């Protein structure tokens, strides 16, 4: 079976599980009260959120979302290196997710289904174009840097305030395996396609790593098939697990930080 | 016995989201004043959030939906209750949380749930009985609320519940605990000296309800709020002044919710009033010769946002030697006297207050000034136990002394 068929089947399944998990969490939150009413409906919650945004103003909401929800300015004031590690991980994770989503949509939607090929679409779908190769390599590298800082803090420096338990270690392992398996996949792809230096050097980590193996007469296509499946299935499983894990805070904490920052401003006023 | 169905209606949806928003970074652990003393994992914010989140998962998570809820054992609830009631509600965790979790409200919601489950320190049952039956925290006859005024050189005219533009809400501790008498005595003499006419509710003053609200017994506070607000309105007051930051917080932030609308008069802390008088040049202050530092009460600073008014008052004293403690303003260390902790664990309160005392000594102060009768009481206890060469005074006392030196 084609590796992409397996990938899409797994990824769609993971997406369904991810959405079901989000729904489960949302249903737990809706056990609480909103505007004094217990167990509100989803529409009641959406209505209350909209009223809140209207009361404080859309501009202020977007400003708080940017500064408190996404850039975490309070963390920046507290500790630059913690903020830097978090920004590396979160920023590149979100960027890579968006990049992969766009690539998937363009490849499967425009190219395969609709057979539309424009220079822009070709540039996005083709992993060897300078822009895509550089973005993928650099974002992965930034994420690894962030993860290494997290590991150094949590497992080497171990400040007394940290409580490292199974959820924390599991998250580090999941992120680490997903990230680290991405580079062998790219190395094997370059070997499989026998990419020349003109194209390959844009993948400035994977291409040099591939060079020592170029003279070997190994079944690169088959190896790439299995390593790609491992990487993509692992990433899909990780994605499905997000709503059930500590990593769910990536989605929730920006909302909470934004809402509480605005509520604090309101109270102060 | 165990809890088979944990209800979540007591929490807001946002609070339940906050359980998922916690990143387990542990910043709150480093700043928790009571955890730093008792080292119990269920005392610090991360521990409490993780515990409650675990319960919610057991009762509402995927496995619970598929295989049924898993019960929560009594021993677990008891241990969690000890942690939740070991919190002074100082709110420092909220200040340092990178995702700005509104921790203080969350702890109060947790306490409300524990009260529903019947798991709370026994002393709080006595507190509830005192406040609801005797209308004050001490359980004494409420008619004695003006006892502090008896040894004033001159009892101000109209002190006992007369129509006036300003009502002074004395608060239970200042009214009924002799260690704090000097606070209302100082304020009333200051007001008398500058010619502000005011009154009190006298025996008609009921506890503001704050101790019940923070104990998780907030449902009982509404009757108190309705009574107090009606009593102030009946006197035609435009301003209510308080010396107790907890009363201030309750009047400003809880009462409008409890009575269902605006109060119809302004609520001010004495330090704000004094700062205005200083700015207007109405207060004639003389010197105060001892070096002093200022301790931010949690309910005045972090929980009501008033940091500068008391400092402006103190800095207005001629040639004052004022220094800040290491932890000040938003990150000020709690005195240990908040959150009803002392009723259940007096040693924990003493340990926190000892640490604060050390910070004052480190700052080279001979006088710790606060703007809260509970902080004064707690820190004075620490000074006595530690035999420290420090005095603890309220900002009103310092001002009155400085006025007498003018």
CSV table of N, CA and C in Angstrom, one decimal, chain A residues 125-267:
chain,number,residue,atom,x,y,z
A,125,UNK,N,4.4,22.2,-2.7
A,125,UNK,CA,4.4,20.8,-2.7
A,125,UNK,C,5.8,20.1,-2.7
A,126,UNK,N,6.6,20.8,-3.5
A,126,UNK,CA,8.0,20.2,-3.7
A,126,UNK,C,8.9,20.5,-2.5
A,127,UNK,N,9.3,19.5,-1.8
A,127,UNK,CA,10.1,19.7,-0.6
A,127,UNK,C,11.5,20.2,-0.9
A,128,UNK,N,11.9,20.1,-2.1
A,128,UNK,CA,13.3,20.5,-2.5
A,128,UNK,C,13.4,22.0,-2.9
A,129,UNK,N,12.3,22.7,-2.9
A,129,UNK,CA,12.4,24.1,-3.2
A,129,UNK,C,13.1,24.8,-2.1
A,130,UNK,N,13.9,25.9,-2.4
A,130,UNK,CA,14.6,26.5,-1.3
A,130,UNK,C,13.8,26.9,-0.1
A,131,UNK,N,12.6,27.5,-0.4
A,131,UNK,CA,11.7,28.0,0.7
A,131,UNK,C,11.3,26.8,1.6
A,132,UNK,N,10.8,25.8,1.0
A,132,UNK,CA,10.2,24.7,1.8
A,132,UNK,C,11.3,23.9,2.6
A,133,UNK,N,12.4,23.7,1.8
A,133,UNK,CA,13.5,22.9,2.5
A,133,UNK,C,14.1,23.7,3.7
A,134,UNK,N,14.3,25.0,3.4
A,134,UNK,CA,14.9,25.8,4.5
A,134,UNK,C,13.9,25.9,5.7
A,135,UNK,N,12.6,26.1,5.4
A,135,UNK,CA,11.6,26.3,6.5
A,135,UNK,C,11.6,25.0,7.3
A,136,UNK,N,11.5,23.8,6.6
A,136,UNK,CA,11.3,22.6,7.3
A,136,UNK,C,12.6,22.3,8.2
A,137,UNK,N,13.7,22.5,7.6
A,137,UNK,CA,15.0,22.2,8.4
A,137,UNK,C,15.1,23.2,9.6
A,138,UNK,N,14.8,24.4,9.3
A,138,UNK,CA,15.1,25.5,10.3
A,138,UNK,C,14.1,25.3,11.5
A,139,UNK,N,12.8,25.1,11.1
A,139,UNK,CA,11.8,25.0,12.2
A,139,UNK,C,12.1,23.8,13.0
A,140,UNK,N,12.5,22.7,12.4
A,140,UNK,CA,12.8,21.5,13.2
A,140,UNK,C,14.0,21.7,14.1
A,141,UNK,N,14.9,22.5,13.6
A,141,UNK,CA,16.1,22.8,14.4
A,141,UNK,C,15.8,23.6,15.6
A,142,UNK,N,15.0,24.6,15.4
A,142,UNK,CA,14.6,25.5,16.5
A,142,UNK,C,13.8,24.7,17.5
A,143,UNK,N,13.0,23.8,17.0
A,143,UNK,CA,12.2,23.0,18.0
A,143,UNK,C,13.1,22.1,18.8
A,144,UNK,N,14.1,21.6,18.1
A,144,UNK,CA,15.1,20.7,18.9
A,144,UNK,C,15.8,21.5,19.9
A,145,UNK,N,16.2,22.8,19.5
A,145,UNK,CA,16.9,23.6,20.5
A,145,UNK,C,16.0,23.9,21.7
A,146,UNK,N,14.7,24.2,21.5
A,146,UNK,CA,13.8,24.4,22.6
A,146,UNK,C,13.7,23.2,23.4
A,147,UNK,N,13.6,22.0,22.8
A,147,UNK,CA,13.4,20.8,23.5
A,147,UNK,C,14.7,20.5,24.4
A,148,UNK,N,15.9,20.8,23.8
A,148,UNK,CA,17.1,20.5,24.6
A,148,UNK,C,17.1,21.4,25.8
A,149,UNK,N,16.7,22.7,25.6
A,149,UNK,CA,16.7,23.6,26.8
A,149,UNK,C,15.7,23.1,27.8
A,150,UNK,N,14.6,22.5,27.4
A,150,UNK,CA,13.6,22.0,28.3
A,150,UNK,C,14.2,20.8,29.1
A,151,UNK,N,14.9,19.9,28.3
A,151,UNK,CA,15.5,18.7,28.9
A,151,UNK,C,16.6,19.1,29.9
A,152,UNK,N,17.4,20.1,29.5
A,152,UNK,CA,18.4,20.6,30.4
A,152,UNK,C,17.9,21.1,31.7
A,153,UNK,N,16.8,21.8,31.6
A,153,UNK,CA,16.2,22.4,32.8
A,153,UNK,C,15.5,21.3,33.7
A,154,UNK,N,14.7,20.5,33.0
A,154,UNK,CA,13.9,19.6,33.8
A,154,UNK,C,14.7,18.4,34.3
A,155,UNK,N,15.8,17.9,33.6
A,155,UNK,CA,16.4,16.7,34.0
A,155,UNK,C,17.9,16.9,34.4
A,156,UNK,N,18.5,18.1,34.1
A,156,UNK,CA,19.9,18.3,34.5
A,156,UNK,C,19.9,19.4,35.6
A,157,UNK,N,19.4,20.6,35.3
A,157,UNK,CA,19.5,21.6,36.3
A,157,UNK,C,18.5,21.3,37.5
A,158,UNK,N,17.3,20.8,37.1
A,158,UNK,CA,16.3,20.4,38.1
A,158,UNK,C,16.1,21.5,39.2
A,159,UNK,N,15.6,22.7,38.9
A,159,UNK,CA,15.3,23.6,39.9
A,159,UNK,C,14.2,23.0,40.9
A,160,UNK,N,14.3,23.4,42.2
A,160,UNK,CA,13.5,22.8,43.2
A,160,UNK,C,12.0,23.0,42.9
A,161,UNK,N,11.6,24.0,42.2
A,161,UNK,CA,10.2,24.2,42.0
A,161,UNK,C,9.5,23.2,41.0
A,162,UNK,N,10.4,22.6,40.2
A,162,UNK,CA,9.8,21.7,39.2
A,162,UNK,C,9.3,20.4,39.8
A,163,UNK,N,8.2,19.9,39.3
A,163,UNK,CA,7.7,18.6,39.7
A,163,UNK,C,7.6,17.7,38.5
A,164,UNK,N,8.7,16.9,38.2
A,164,UNK,CA,8.7,16.1,37.0
A,164,UNK,C,8.0,14.8,37.2
A,165,UNK,N,6.9,14.6,36.6
A,165,UNK,CA,6.2,13.3,36.7
A,165,UNK,C,6.0,12.7,35.3
A,166,UNK,N,5.4,11.5,35.3
A,166,UNK,CA,5.2,10.8,34.0
A,166,UNK,C,4.6,11.7,32.9
A,167,UNK,N,3.6,12.6,33.2
A,167,UNK,CA,3.1,13.3,32.1
A,167,UNK,C,4.1,14.2,31.4
A,168,UNK,N,5.1,14.7,32.2
A,168,UNK,CA,6.1,15.6,31.7
A,168,UNK,C,7.1,14.8,30.8
A,169,UNK,N,7.5,13.6,31.4
A,169,UNK,CA,8.5,12.8,30.7
A,169,UNK,C,7.9,12.3,29.4
A,170,UNK,N,6.7,11.9,29.5
A,170,UNK,CA,6.0,11.3,28.3
A,170,UNK,C,6.0,12.4,27.2
A,171,UNK,N,5.7,13.6,27.5
A,171,UNK,CA,5.6,14.7,26.5
A,171,UNK,C,7.0,14.9,25.9
A,172,UNK,N,8.0,14.9,26.7
A,172,UNK,CA,9.4,15.1,26.2
A,172,UNK,C,9.7,14.0,25.2
A,173,UNK,N,9.4,12.7,25.6
A,173,UNK,CA,9.7,11.6,24.7
A,173,UNK,C,8.9,11.7,23.4
A,174,UNK,N,7.6,12.0,23.5
A,174,UNK,CA,6.8,12.1,22.3
A,174,UNK,C,7.3,13.2,21.3
A,175,UNK,N,7.7,14.3,21.9
A,175,UNK,CA,8.2,15.4,21.1
A,175,UNK,C,9.5,15.1,20.5
A,176,UNK,N,10.4,14.5,21.3
A,176,UNK,CA,11.7,14.1,20.9
A,176,UNK,C,11.7,13.1,19.8
A,177,UNK,N,10.9,12.0,20.0
A,177,UNK,CA,10.9,11.0,18.9
A,177,UNK,C,10.3,11.6,17.6
A,178,UNK,N,9.2,12.4,17.7
A,178,UNK,CA,8.6,12.9,16.5
A,178,UNK,C,9.7,13.8,15.8
A,179,UNK,N,10.4,14.6,16.5
A,179,UNK,CA,11.3,15.5,15.9
A,179,UNK,C,12.5,14.8,15.3
A,180,UNK,N,13.1,13.9,16.1
A,180,UNK,CA,14.3,13.2,15.7
A,180,UNK,C,14.1,12.3,14.6
A,181,UNK,N,12.9,11.7,14.5
A,181,UNK,CA,12.6,10.8,13.4
A,181,UNK,C,12.4,11.5,12.1
A,182,UNK,N,12.1,12.8,12.2
A,182,UNK,CA,11.9,13.6,11.0
A,182,UNK,C,13.2,13.8,10.2
A,183,UNK,N,14.3,13.9,10.8
A,183,UNK,CA,15.6,14.1,10.1
A,183,UNK,C,16.0,12.8,9.3
A,184,UNK,N,16.0,11.6,9.9
A,184,UNK,CA,16.3,10.4,9.1
A,184,UNK,C,15.3,10.2,7.9
A,185,UNK,N,14.1,10.6,8.1
A,185,UNK,CA,13.1,10.5,7.0
A,185,UNK,C,13.6,11.4,5.9
A,186,UNK,N,14.0,12.6,6.2
A,186,UNK,CA,14.5,13.5,5.2
A,186,UNK,C,15.8,13.1,4.5
A,187,UNK,N,16.7,12.5,5.4
A,187,UNK,CA,17.9,12.0,4.8
A,187,UNK,C,17.7,10.9,3.8
A,188,UNK,N,16.7,10.0,4.2
A,188,UNK,CA,16.4,8.9,3.3
A,188,UNK,C,15.7,9.3,2.1
A,189,UNK,N,14.9,10.4,2.2
A,189,UNK,CA,14.2,10.9,1.0
A,189,UNK,C,15.3,11.4,0.0
A,190,UNK,N,16.3,12.2,0.6
A,190,UNK,CA,17.3,12.7,-0.3
A,190,UNK,C,18.1,11.6,-1.0
A,191,UNK,N,18.4,10.6,-0.2
A,191,UNK,CA,19.1,9.4,-0.7
A,191,UNK,C,18.3,8.7,-1.8
A,192,UNK,N,17.0,8.6,-1.5
A,192,UNK,CA,16.1,7.8,-2.4
A,192,UNK,C,16.0,8.6,-3.8
A,193,UNK,N,16.0,9.9,-3.7
A,193,UNK,CA,15.8,10.8,-4.9
A,193,UNK,C,17.1,11.1,-5.5
A,194,UNK,N,18.2,10.7,-4.8
A,194,UNK,CA,19.6,11.0,-5.3
A,194,UNK,C,19.7,12.5,-5.6
A,195,UNK,N,19.3,13.3,-4.6
A,195,UNK,CA,19.2,14.8,-4.8
A,195,UNK,C,20.7,15.3,-4.9
A,196,UNK,N,20.9,16.2,-5.9
A,196,UNK,CA,22.2,16.8,-6.1
A,196,UNK,C,22.4,17.9,-5.2
A,197,UNK,N,23.7,18.4,-5.1
A,197,UNK,CA,24.0,19.5,-4.2
A,197,UNK,C,23.2,20.8,-4.4
A,198,UNK,N,22.9,21.0,-5.7
A,198,UNK,CA,22.2,22.3,-6.0
A,198,UNK,C,20.8,22.3,-5.3
A,199,UNK,N,20.2,21.2,-5.1
A,199,UNK,CA,18.9,21.1,-4.5
A,199,UNK,C,19.1,20.8,-3.0
A,200,UNK,N,20.0,19.8,-2.8
A,200,UNK,CA,20.1,19.2,-1.4
A,200,UNK,C,20.6,20.2,-0.4
A,201,UNK,N,21.5,21.1,-0.7
A,201,UNK,CA,22.1,22.0,0.3
A,201,UNK,C,21.1,22.9,1.0
A,202,UNK,N,19.9,23.1,0.4
A,202,UNK,CA,18.9,23.8,1.1
A,202,UNK,C,18.4,23.1,2.4
A,203,UNK,N,18.5,21.7,2.3
A,203,UNK,CA,18.3,20.9,3.5
A,203,UNK,C,19.6,20.8,4.2
A,204,UNK,N,20.0,21.9,4.9
A,204,UNK,CA,21.3,22.0,5.4
A,204,UNK,C,21.7,21.1,6.5
A,205,UNK,N,20.8,20.4,7.1
A,205,UNK,CA,21.2,19.4,8.1
A,205,UNK,C,21.1,18.0,7.4
A,206,UNK,N,20.0,17.8,6.8
A,206,UNK,CA,19.7,16.4,6.3
A,206,UNK,C,20.7,16.1,5.1
A,207,UNK,N,21.0,17.1,4.3
A,207,UNK,CA,21.8,16.8,3.1
A,207,UNK,C,23.3,16.4,3.5
A,208,UNK,N,23.9,17.2,4.4
A,208,UNK,CA,25.3,16.7,4.8
A,208,UNK,C,25.2,15.3,5.5
A,209,UNK,N,24.1,15.1,6.3
A,209,UNK,CA,24.0,13.8,6.9
A,209,UNK,C,23.9,12.7,5.9
A,210,UNK,N,23.3,13.0,4.7
A,210,UNK,CA,23.1,12.0,3.7
A,210,UNK,C,24.4,11.6,2.9
A,211,UNK,N,25.3,12.6,2.9
A,211,UNK,CA,26.5,12.4,2.0
A,211,UNK,C,27.3,11.2,2.3
A,212,UNK,N,27.6,10.8,3.6
A,212,UNK,CA,28.4,9.6,3.8
A,212,UNK,C,27.8,8.3,3.3
A,213,UNK,N,26.4,8.4,3.1
A,213,UNK,CA,25.7,7.1,2.7
A,213,UNK,C,25.5,7.0,1.2
A,214,UNK,N,25.8,8.1,0.5
A,214,UNK,CA,25.5,8.1,-1.0
A,214,UNK,C,26.1,7.0,-1.8
A,215,UNK,N,27.3,6.6,-1.3
A,215,UNK,CA,28.0,5.6,-2.1
A,215,UNK,C,27.4,4.1,-1.8
A,216,UNK,N,26.7,4.0,-0.8
A,216,UNK,CA,26.1,2.7,-0.4
A,216,UNK,C,25.0,2.3,-1.3
A,217,UNK,N,25.0,1.1,-1.6
A,217,UNK,CA,23.9,0.6,-2.5
A,217,UNK,C,22.8,-0.1,-1.7
A,218,UNK,N,22.2,0.7,-0.8
A,218,UNK,CA,21.1,0.2,0.0
A,218,UNK,C,19.8,0.4,-0.6
A,219,UNK,N,18.7,-0.3,-0.2
A,219,UNK,CA,17.4,-0.1,-0.7
A,219,UNK,C,16.8,1.2,-0.1
A,220,UNK,N,17.2,2.3,-0.6
A,220,UNK,CA,16.8,3.6,0.0
A,220,UNK,C,15.3,3.8,0.0
A,221,UNK,N,14.7,3.3,-1.1
A,221,UNK,CA,13.2,3.6,-1.3
A,221,UNK,C,12.4,2.8,-0.2
A,222,UNK,N,12.9,1.5,0.0
A,222,UNK,CA,12.2,0.7,1.0
A,222,UNK,C,12.4,1.2,2.4
A,223,UNK,N,13.7,1.6,2.6
A,223,UNK,CA,14.0,2.2,4.0
A,223,UNK,C,13.2,3.5,4.2
A,224,UNK,N,13.2,4.3,3.2
A,224,UNK,CA,12.4,5.5,3.4
A,224,UNK,C,10.9,5.2,3.6
A,225,UNK,N,10.4,4.2,3.0
A,225,UNK,CA,9.0,3.8,3.1
A,225,UNK,C,8.7,3.6,4.6
A,226,UNK,N,9.6,2.8,5.2
A,226,UNK,CA,9.3,2.4,6.6
A,226,UNK,C,9.6,3.5,7.6
A,227,UNK,N,10.7,4.2,7.4
A,227,UNK,CA,11.0,5.3,8.3
A,227,UNK,C,10.0,6.4,8.2
A,228,UNK,N,9.6,6.7,7.0
A,228,UNK,CA,8.5,7.7,6.8
A,228,UNK,C,7.2,7.2,7.5
A,229,UNK,N,6.9,5.9,7.4
A,229,UNK,CA,5.7,5.4,8.1
A,229,UNK,C,5.8,5.6,9.6
A,230,UNK,N,7.0,5.2,10.1
A,230,UNK,CA,7.2,5.4,11.6
A,230,UNK,C,7.0,6.8,12.0
A,231,UNK,N,7.7,7.7,11.3
A,231,UNK,CA,7.7,9.1,11.6
A,231,UNK,C,6.2,9.7,11.5
A,232,UNK,N,5.6,9.4,10.4
A,232,UNK,CA,4.2,10.0,10.3
A,232,UNK,C,3.2,9.3,11.2
A,233,UNK,N,3.3,8.0,11.4
A,233,UNK,CA,2.3,7.3,12.3
A,233,UNK,C,2.6,7.8,13.7
A,234,UNK,N,3.8,7.9,14.1
A,234,UNK,CA,4.1,8.4,15.4
A,234,UNK,C,3.6,9.8,15.6
A,235,UNK,N,3.8,10.7,14.6
A,235,UNK,CA,3.3,12.1,14.7
A,235,UNK,C,1.8,12.1,14.8
A,236,UNK,N,1.1,11.2,14.0
A,236,UNK,CA,-0.3,11.1,14.0
A,236,UNK,C,-0.8,10.7,15.4
A,237,UNK,N,-0.1,9.6,15.9
A,237,UNK,CA,-0.5,9.1,17.3
A,237,UNK,C,-0.4,10.2,18.3
A,238,UNK,N,0.7,11.0,18.2
A,238,UNK,CA,1.0,12.1,19.1
A,238,UNK,C,-0.2,13.1,19.0
A,239,UNK,N,-0.5,13.4,17.8
A,239,UNK,CA,-1.6,14.4,17.5
A,239,UNK,C,-2.9,13.9,18.2
A,240,UNK,N,-3.2,12.6,18.0
A,240,UNK,CA,-4.4,12.1,18.6
A,240,UNK,C,-4.4,12.2,20.1
A,241,UNK,N,-3.2,12.0,20.7
A,241,UNK,CA,-3.1,12.0,22.1
A,241,UNK,C,-3.1,13.4,22.8
A,242,UNK,N,-2.9,14.4,22.0
A,242,UNK,CA,-2.8,15.8,22.5
A,242,UNK,C,-4.0,16.1,23.5
A,243,UNK,N,-5.3,15.9,23.2
A,243,UNK,CA,-6.3,16.3,24.1
A,243,UNK,C,-6.3,15.5,25.4
A,244,UNK,N,-5.7,14.4,25.4
A,244,UNK,CA,-5.7,13.6,26.6
A,244,UNK,C,-4.4,13.8,27.4
A,245,UNK,N,-3.5,14.6,27.0
A,245,UNK,CA,-2.2,14.8,27.6
A,245,UNK,C,-2.0,16.2,28.2
A,246,UNK,N,-0.9,16.3,28.8
A,246,UNK,CA,-0.5,17.7,29.3
A,246,UNK,C,-0.3,18.7,28.2
A,247,UNK,N,0.0,18.1,27.0
A,247,UNK,CA,0.2,19.0,25.8
A,247,UNK,C,-1.0,19.8,25.4
A,248,UNK,N,-2.1,19.4,26.0
A,248,UNK,CA,-3.4,20.1,25.6
A,248,UNK,C,-3.3,21.6,26.1
A,249,UNK,N,-2.4,21.8,27.0
A,249,UNK,CA,-2.3,23.2,27.5
A,249,UNK,C,-1.9,24.2,26.4
A,250,UNK,N,-1.3,23.6,25.3
A,250,UNK,CA,-0.9,24.5,24.2
A,250,UNK,C,-2.1,25.2,23.6
A,251,UNK,N,-3.2,24.4,23.6
A,251,UNK,CA,-4.5,25.0,23.0
A,251,UNK,C,-5.2,25.8,24.1
A,252,UNK,N,-5.2,25.4,25.3
A,252,UNK,CA,-6.0,26.0,26.4
A,252,UNK,C,-5.4,27.2,27.0
A,253,UNK,N,-4.1,27.2,27.2
A,253,UNK,CA,-3.5,28.3,28.0
A,253,UNK,C,-3.5,29.6,27.3
A,254,UNK,N,-3.4,29.7,25.9
A,254,UNK,CA,-3.6,31.0,25.3
A,254,UNK,C,-5.0,31.6,25.6
A,255,UNK,N,-6.0,30.7,25.6
A,255,UNK,CA,-7.3,31.2,25.8
A,255,UNK,C,-7.5,31.7,27.3
A,256,UNK,N,-7.0,30.9,28.2
A,256,UNK,CA,-7.1,31.3,29.6
A,256,UNK,C,-6.2,32.6,29.9
A,257,UNK,N,-5.0,32.6,29.4
A,257,UNK,CA,-4.2,33.8,29.6
A,257,UNK,C,-4.8,35.0,29.0
A,258,UNK,N,-5.4,34.9,27.9
A,258,UNK,CA,-6.1,36.1,27.3
A,258,UNK,C,-7.3,36.5,28.1
A,259,UNK,N,-8.1,35.5,28.4
A,259,UNK,CA,-9.4,35.9,29.2
A,259,UNK,C,-9.0,36.5,30.6
A,260,UNK,N,-8.0,35.9,31.3
A,260,UNK,CA,-7.7,36.4,32.6
A,260,UNK,C,-6.9,37.7,32.6
A,261,UNK,N,-6.2,37.9,31.5
A,261,UNK,CA,-5.5,39.2,31.4
A,261,UNK,C,-6.5,40.3,31.2
A,262,UNK,N,-7.5,40.0,30.3
A,262,UNK,CA,-8.6,41.0,30.1
A,262,UNK,C,-9.4,41.2,31.3
A,263,UNK,N,-9.7,40.1,32.0
A,263,UNK,CA,-10.5,40.2,33.3
A,263,UNK,C,-9.8,41.0,34.3
A,264,UNK,N,-8.5,40.8,34.4
A,264,UNK,CA,-7.6,41.6,35.3
A,264,UNK,C,-7.7,43.1,35.0
A,265,UNK,N,-7.6,43.4,33.7
A,265,UNK,CA,-7.6,44.8,33.3
A,265,UNK,C,-8.9,45.4,33.6
A,266,UNK,N,-10.0,44.6,33.4
A,266,UNK,CA,-11.3,45.2,33.7
A,266,UNK,C,-11.5,45.5,35.2
A,267,UNK,N,-11.0,44.5,36.0
A,267,UNK,CA,-11.1,44.7,37.5
A,267,UNK,C,-10.3,45.9,37.9
